[in-house]
Amino acid sequence: VVSQQLVPAENGTLVPAFEIMVMTPAISNMIRDNKLHQIEGVIASSSQDQMRSMDYSLVELYKQGRIHKDTAIKYALNPDMIRHKLV
């Protein structure tokens, strides 16, 4: 499953930030058991290279110089975590 949001780039255009979730047995169980609030944590802590959280994508765009720090924080699912990563 891929989710995308367009965020303002440093050059005035829009740049996509992606979240990628692979349907694992753990994710399937969380959906079935209506524990949707736990899915973001699994994506963020997943050791699978195929998965990436929206916040990870925003941090990477910031590190590449494509978006401003305030933009990463504004569009983050967990702004406090982003603030700590962008220090």
Tab-separated table of N, CA and C in Angstrom:
chain	number	residue	atom	x	y	z
A	1	VAL	N	0.859	-1.166	0.000
A	1	VAL	CA	0.000	0.000	0.000
A	1	VAL	C	0.902	1.225	0.000
A	2	VAL	N	0.623	2.155	-0.903
A	2	VAL	CA	1.421	3.365	-1.006
A	2	VAL	C	0.515	4.569	-0.757
A	3	SER	N	0.978	5.458	0.092
A	3	SER	CA	0.282	6.714	0.371
A	3	SER	C	1.226	7.846	-0.002
A	4	GLN	N	0.675	8.913	-0.535
A	4	GLN	CA	1.496	10.037	-0.969
A	4	GLN	C	0.844	11.343	-0.544
A	5	GLN	N	1.685	12.297	-0.158
A	5	GLN	CA	1.210	13.662	0.026
A	5	GLN	C	2.198	14.593	-0.669
A	6	LEU	N	1.672	15.632	-1.265
A	6	LEU	CA	2.515	16.619	-1.925
A	6	LEU	C	2.809	17.738	-0.942
A	7	VAL	N	4.094	18.041	-0.760
A	7	VAL	CA	4.503	19.074	0.191
A	7	VAL	C	5.281	20.156	-0.555
A	8	PRO	N	5.216	21.385	-0.059
A	8	PRO	CA	5.934	22.484	-0.726
A	8	PRO	C	7.455	22.273	-0.669
A	9	ALA	N	8.076	22.418	-1.822
A	9	ALA	CA	9.523	22.262	-1.923
A	9	ALA	C	10.206	23.620	-1.767
A	10	GLU	N	11.510	23.575	-1.534
A	10	GLU	CA	12.308	24.796	-1.391
A	10	GLU	C	12.241	25.665	-2.649
A	11	ASN	N	12.108	25.033	-3.824
A	11	ASN	CA	12.121	25.781	-5.077
A	11	ASN	C	10.742	26.287	-5.498
A	12	GLY	N	9.725	26.145	-4.606
A	12	GLY	CA	8.395	26.669	-4.900
A	12	GLY	C	7.459	25.685	-5.572
A	13	THR	N	7.941	24.504	-5.930
A	13	THR	CA	7.078	23.486	-6.523
A	13	THR	C	6.564	22.569	-5.412
A	14	LEU	N	5.930	21.491	-5.801
A	14	LEU	CA	5.495	20.471	-4.854
A	14	LEU	C	6.316	19.213	-5.062
A	15	VAL	N	6.650	18.537	-3.969
A	15	VAL	CA	7.430	17.314	-4.025
A	15	VAL	C	6.657	16.226	-3.274
A	16	PRO	N	6.635	14.991	-3.802
A	16	PRO	CA	5.882	13.943	-3.128
A	16	PRO	C	6.663	13.331	-1.957
A	17	ALA	N	5.948	13.079	-0.872
A	17	ALA	CA	6.471	12.310	0.259
A	17	ALA	C	5.631	11.035	0.307
A	18	PHE	N	6.289	9.898	0.453
A	18	PHE	CA	5.604	8.610	0.371
A	18	PHE	C	5.641	7.841	1.683
A	19	GLU	N	4.584	7.071	1.899
A	19	GLU	CA	4.587	6.045	2.938
A	19	GLU	C	4.311	4.734	2.216
A	20	ILE	N	5.111	3.722	2.513
A	20	ILE	CA	4.951	2.416	1.872
A	20	ILE	C	4.756	1.364	2.954
A	21	MET	N	3.659	0.636	2.854
A	21	MET	CA	3.353	-0.419	3.804
A	21	MET	C	3.224	-1.738	3.057
A	22	VAL	N	3.947	-2.737	3.518
A	22	VAL	CA	3.846	-4.082	2.954
A	22	VAL	C	2.882	-4.868	3.834
A	23	MET	N	1.965	-5.578	3.203
A	23	MET	CA	0.962	-6.326	3.950
A	23	MET	C	1.591	-7.588	4.541
A	24	THR	N	2.029	-7.476	5.764
A	24	THR	CA	2.610	-8.603	6.500
A	24	THR	C	1.520	-9.250	7.355
A	25	PRO	N	1.795	-10.427	7.895
A	25	PRO	CA	0.808	-11.038	8.802
A	25	PRO	C	0.497	-10.132	10.004
A	26	ALA	N	1.493	-9.446	10.535
A	26	ALA	CA	1.263	-8.556	11.672
A	26	ALA	C	0.322	-7.416	11.296
A	27	ILE	N	0.541	-6.801	10.147
A	27	ILE	CA	-0.319	-5.707	9.675
A	27	ILE	C	-1.735	-6.233	9.442
A	28	SER	N	-1.848	-7.399	8.817
A	28	SER	CA	-3.166	-7.996	8.572
A	28	SER	C	-3.923	-8.218	9.874
A	29	ASN	N	-3.223	-8.723	10.890
A	29	ASN	CA	-3.859	-8.953	12.190
A	29	ASN	C	-4.325	-7.646	12.820
A	30	MET	N	-3.522	-6.593	12.706
A	30	MET	CA	-3.911	-5.298	13.271
A	30	MET	C	-5.154	-4.746	12.590
A	31	ILE	N	-5.239	-4.909	11.293
A	31	ILE	CA	-6.423	-4.445	10.560
A	31	ILE	C	-7.636	-5.260	10.983
A	32	ARG	N	-7.475	-6.568	11.023
A	32	ARG	CA	-8.585	-7.443	11.408
A	32	ARG	C	-9.071	-7.145	12.824
A	33	ASP	N	-8.122	-6.891	13.746
A	33	ASP	CA	-8.459	-6.643	15.153
A	33	ASP	C	-8.759	-5.170	15.448
A	34	ASN	N	-8.835	-4.346	14.393
A	34	ASN	CA	-9.131	-2.913	14.511
A	34	ASN	C	-8.126	-2.188	15.419
A	35	LYS	N	-6.856	-2.528	15.273
A	35	LYS	CA	-5.778	-1.877	16.023
A	35	LYS	C	-4.975	-0.991	15.067
A	36	LEU	N	-5.702	-0.180	14.328
A	36	LEU	CA	-5.101	0.638	13.279
A	36	LEU	C	-4.071	1.618	13.821
A	37	HIS	N	-4.244	2.073	15.053
A	37	HIS	CA	-3.312	3.028	15.654
A	37	HIS	C	-1.911	2.442	15.826
A	38	GLN	N	-1.773	1.122	15.778
A	38	GLN	CA	-0.474	0.481	15.959
A	38	GLN	C	0.304	0.318	14.647
A	39	ILE	N	-0.370	0.492	13.530
A	39	ILE	CA	0.264	0.233	12.231
A	39	ILE	C	1.433	1.176	11.965
A	40	GLU	N	1.281	2.457	12.275
A	40	GLU	CA	2.355	3.420	12.024
A	40	GLU	C	3.633	3.015	12.749
A	41	GLY	N	3.495	2.530	13.966
A	41	GLY	CA	4.660	2.086	14.729
A	41	GLY	C	5.356	0.898	14.080
A	42	VAL	N	4.577	-0.021	13.527
A	42	VAL	CA	5.160	-1.179	12.851
A	42	VAL	C	5.900	-0.742	11.595
A	43	ILE	N	5.306	0.168	10.859
A	43	ILE	CA	5.965	0.663	9.642
A	43	ILE	C	7.275	1.367	10.008
A	44	ALA	N	7.227	2.233	11.011
A	44	ALA	CA	8.404	3.009	11.401
A	44	ALA	C	9.518	2.128	11.939
A	45	SER	N	9.171	1.049	12.616
A	45	SER	CA	10.204	0.200	13.224
A	45	SER	C	10.505	-1.047	12.406
A	46	SER	N	9.915	-1.156	11.234
A	46	SER	CA	10.090	-2.349	10.412
A	46	SER	C	11.527	-2.471	9.917
A	47	SER	N	12.015	-3.685	9.958
A	47	SER	CA	13.365	-3.938	9.450
A	47	SER	C	13.334	-4.228	7.956
A	48	GLN	N	12.142	-4.302	7.394
A	48	GLN	CA	12.034	-4.543	5.956
A	48	GLN	C	12.339	-3.265	5.195
A	49	ASP	N	13.240	-3.366	4.253
A	49	ASP	CA	13.633	-2.189	3.472
A	49	ASP	C	12.490	-1.662	2.609
A	50	GLN	N	11.504	-2.499	2.321
A	50	GLN	CA	10.416	-2.058	1.445
A	50	GLN	C	9.483	-1.074	2.147
A	51	MET	N	9.413	-1.113	3.470
A	51	MET	CA	8.497	-0.235	4.196
A	51	MET	C	9.193	1.064	4.571
A	52	ARG	N	8.441	2.142	4.498
A	52	ARG	CA	8.950	3.444	4.952
A	52	ARG	C	7.778	4.279	5.431
A	53	SER	N	7.992	4.974	6.510
A	53	SER	CA	6.938	5.811	7.069
A	53	SER	C	6.924	7.172	6.374
A	54	MET	N	5.811	7.860	6.496
A	54	MET	CA	5.698	9.209	5.945
A	54	MET	C	6.732	10.120	6.599
A	55	ASP	N	6.905	9.976	7.904
A	55	ASP	CA	7.861	10.818	8.616
A	55	ASP	C	9.287	10.564	8.138
A	56	TYR	N	9.634	9.304	7.876
A	56	TYR	CA	10.960	8.980	7.351
A	56	TYR	C	11.162	9.661	5.998
A	57	SER	N	10.142	9.622	5.167
A	57	SER	CA	10.222	10.249	3.851
A	57	SER	C	10.441	11.751	3.976
A	58	LEU	N	9.737	12.388	4.921
A	58	LEU	CA	9.907	13.827	5.131
A	58	LEU	C	11.311	14.164	5.628
A	59	VAL	N	11.844	13.348	6.523
A	59	VAL	CA	13.213	13.562	7.019
A	59	VAL	C	14.204	13.442	5.868
A	60	GLU	N	14.026	12.454	5.018
A	60	GLU	CA	14.925	12.281	3.875
A	60	GLU	C	14.846	13.469	2.918
A	61	LEU	N	13.654	13.972	2.655
A	61	LEU	CA	13.518	15.143	1.782
A	61	LEU	C	14.215	16.355	2.388
A	62	TYR	N	14.119	16.508	3.702
A	62	TYR	CA	14.815	17.610	4.376
A	62	TYR	C	16.334	17.438	4.260
A	63	LYS	N	16.831	16.243	4.515
A	63	LYS	CA	18.285	15.984	4.445
A	63	LYS	C	18.827	16.214	3.037
A	64	GLN	N	17.986	15.987	2.030
A	64	GLN	CA	18.388	16.212	0.642
A	64	GLN	C	18.304	17.690	0.259
A	65	GLY	N	17.781	18.511	1.161
A	65	GLY	CA	17.654	19.933	0.881
A	65	GLY	C	16.469	20.287	0.010
A	66	ARG	N	15.533	19.358	-0.109
A	66	ARG	CA	14.398	19.594	-0.995
A	66	ARG	C	13.243	20.296	-0.305
A	67	ILE	N	13.133	20.143	1.033
A	67	ILE	CA	12.081	20.833	1.770
A	67	ILE	C	12.684	21.502	3.002
A	68	HIS	N	11.986	22.485	3.519
A	68	HIS	CA	12.417	23.223	4.702
A	68	HIS	C	12.059	22.426	5.968
A	69	LYS	N	12.782	22.652	7.016
A	69	LYS	CA	12.550	21.973	8.300
A	69	LYS	C	11.105	22.182	8.766
A	70	ASP	N	10.596	23.399	8.675
A	70	ASP	CA	9.226	23.684	9.114
A	70	ASP	C	8.194	22.912	8.294
A	71	THR	N	8.487	22.696	7.024
A	71	THR	CA	7.582	21.918	6.170
A	71	THR	C	7.539	20.469	6.635
A	72	ALA	N	8.700	19.898	6.935
A	72	ALA	CA	8.754	18.521	7.418
A	72	ALA	C	7.945	18.367	8.699
A	73	ILE	N	8.071	19.320	9.597
A	73	ILE	CA	7.346	19.264	10.871
A	73	ILE	C	5.840	19.423	10.644
A	74	LYS	N	5.470	20.355	9.784
A	74	LYS	CA	4.050	20.632	9.526
A	74	LYS	C	3.320	19.417	8.943
A	75	TYR	N	3.968	18.688	8.059
A	75	TYR	CA	3.322	17.578	7.367
A	75	TYR	C	3.558	16.224	8.036
A	76	ALA	N	4.279	16.197	9.123
A	76	ALA	CA	4.612	14.941	9.803
A	76	ALA	C	3.409	14.369	10.552
A	77	LEU	N	3.384	13.055	10.648
A	77	LEU	CA	2.381	12.388	11.472
A	77	LEU	C	2.746	12.503	12.945
A	78	ASN	N	4.041	12.570	13.223
A	78	ASN	CA	4.532	12.707	14.587
A	78	ASN	C	5.516	13.880	14.628
A	79	PRO	N	5.021	15.116	14.715
A	79	PRO	CA	5.877	16.298	14.659
A	79	PRO	C	6.980	16.331	15.722
A	80	ASP	N	6.685	15.835	16.922
A	80	ASP	CA	7.704	15.844	17.978
A	80	ASP	C	8.909	14.978	17.623
A	81	MET	N	8.636	13.808	17.034
A	81	MET	CA	9.724	12.924	16.615
A	81	MET	C	10.552	13.585	15.513
A	82	ILE	N	9.885	14.246	14.592
A	82	ILE	CA	10.590	14.927	13.503
A	82	ILE	C	11.478	16.039	14.046
A	83	ARG	N	10.983	16.795	15.010
A	83	ARG	CA	11.786	17.872	15.607
A	83	ARG	C	13.098	17.327	16.168
A	84	HIS	N	13.035	16.187	16.826
A	84	HIS	CA	14.237	15.581	17.411
A	84	HIS	C	15.194	15.064	16.340
A	85	LYS	N	14.660	14.556	15.240
A	85	LYS	CA	15.508	14.023	14.178
A	85	LYS	C	16.166	15.120	13.349
A	86	LEU	N	15.580	16.307	13.347
A	86	LEU	CA	16.097	17.393	12.506
A	86	LEU	C	16.953	18.399	13.283
A	87	VAL	N	17.351	18.048	14.476
A	87	VAL	CA	18.164	18.967	15.300
A	87	VAL	C	19.528	19.154	14.685
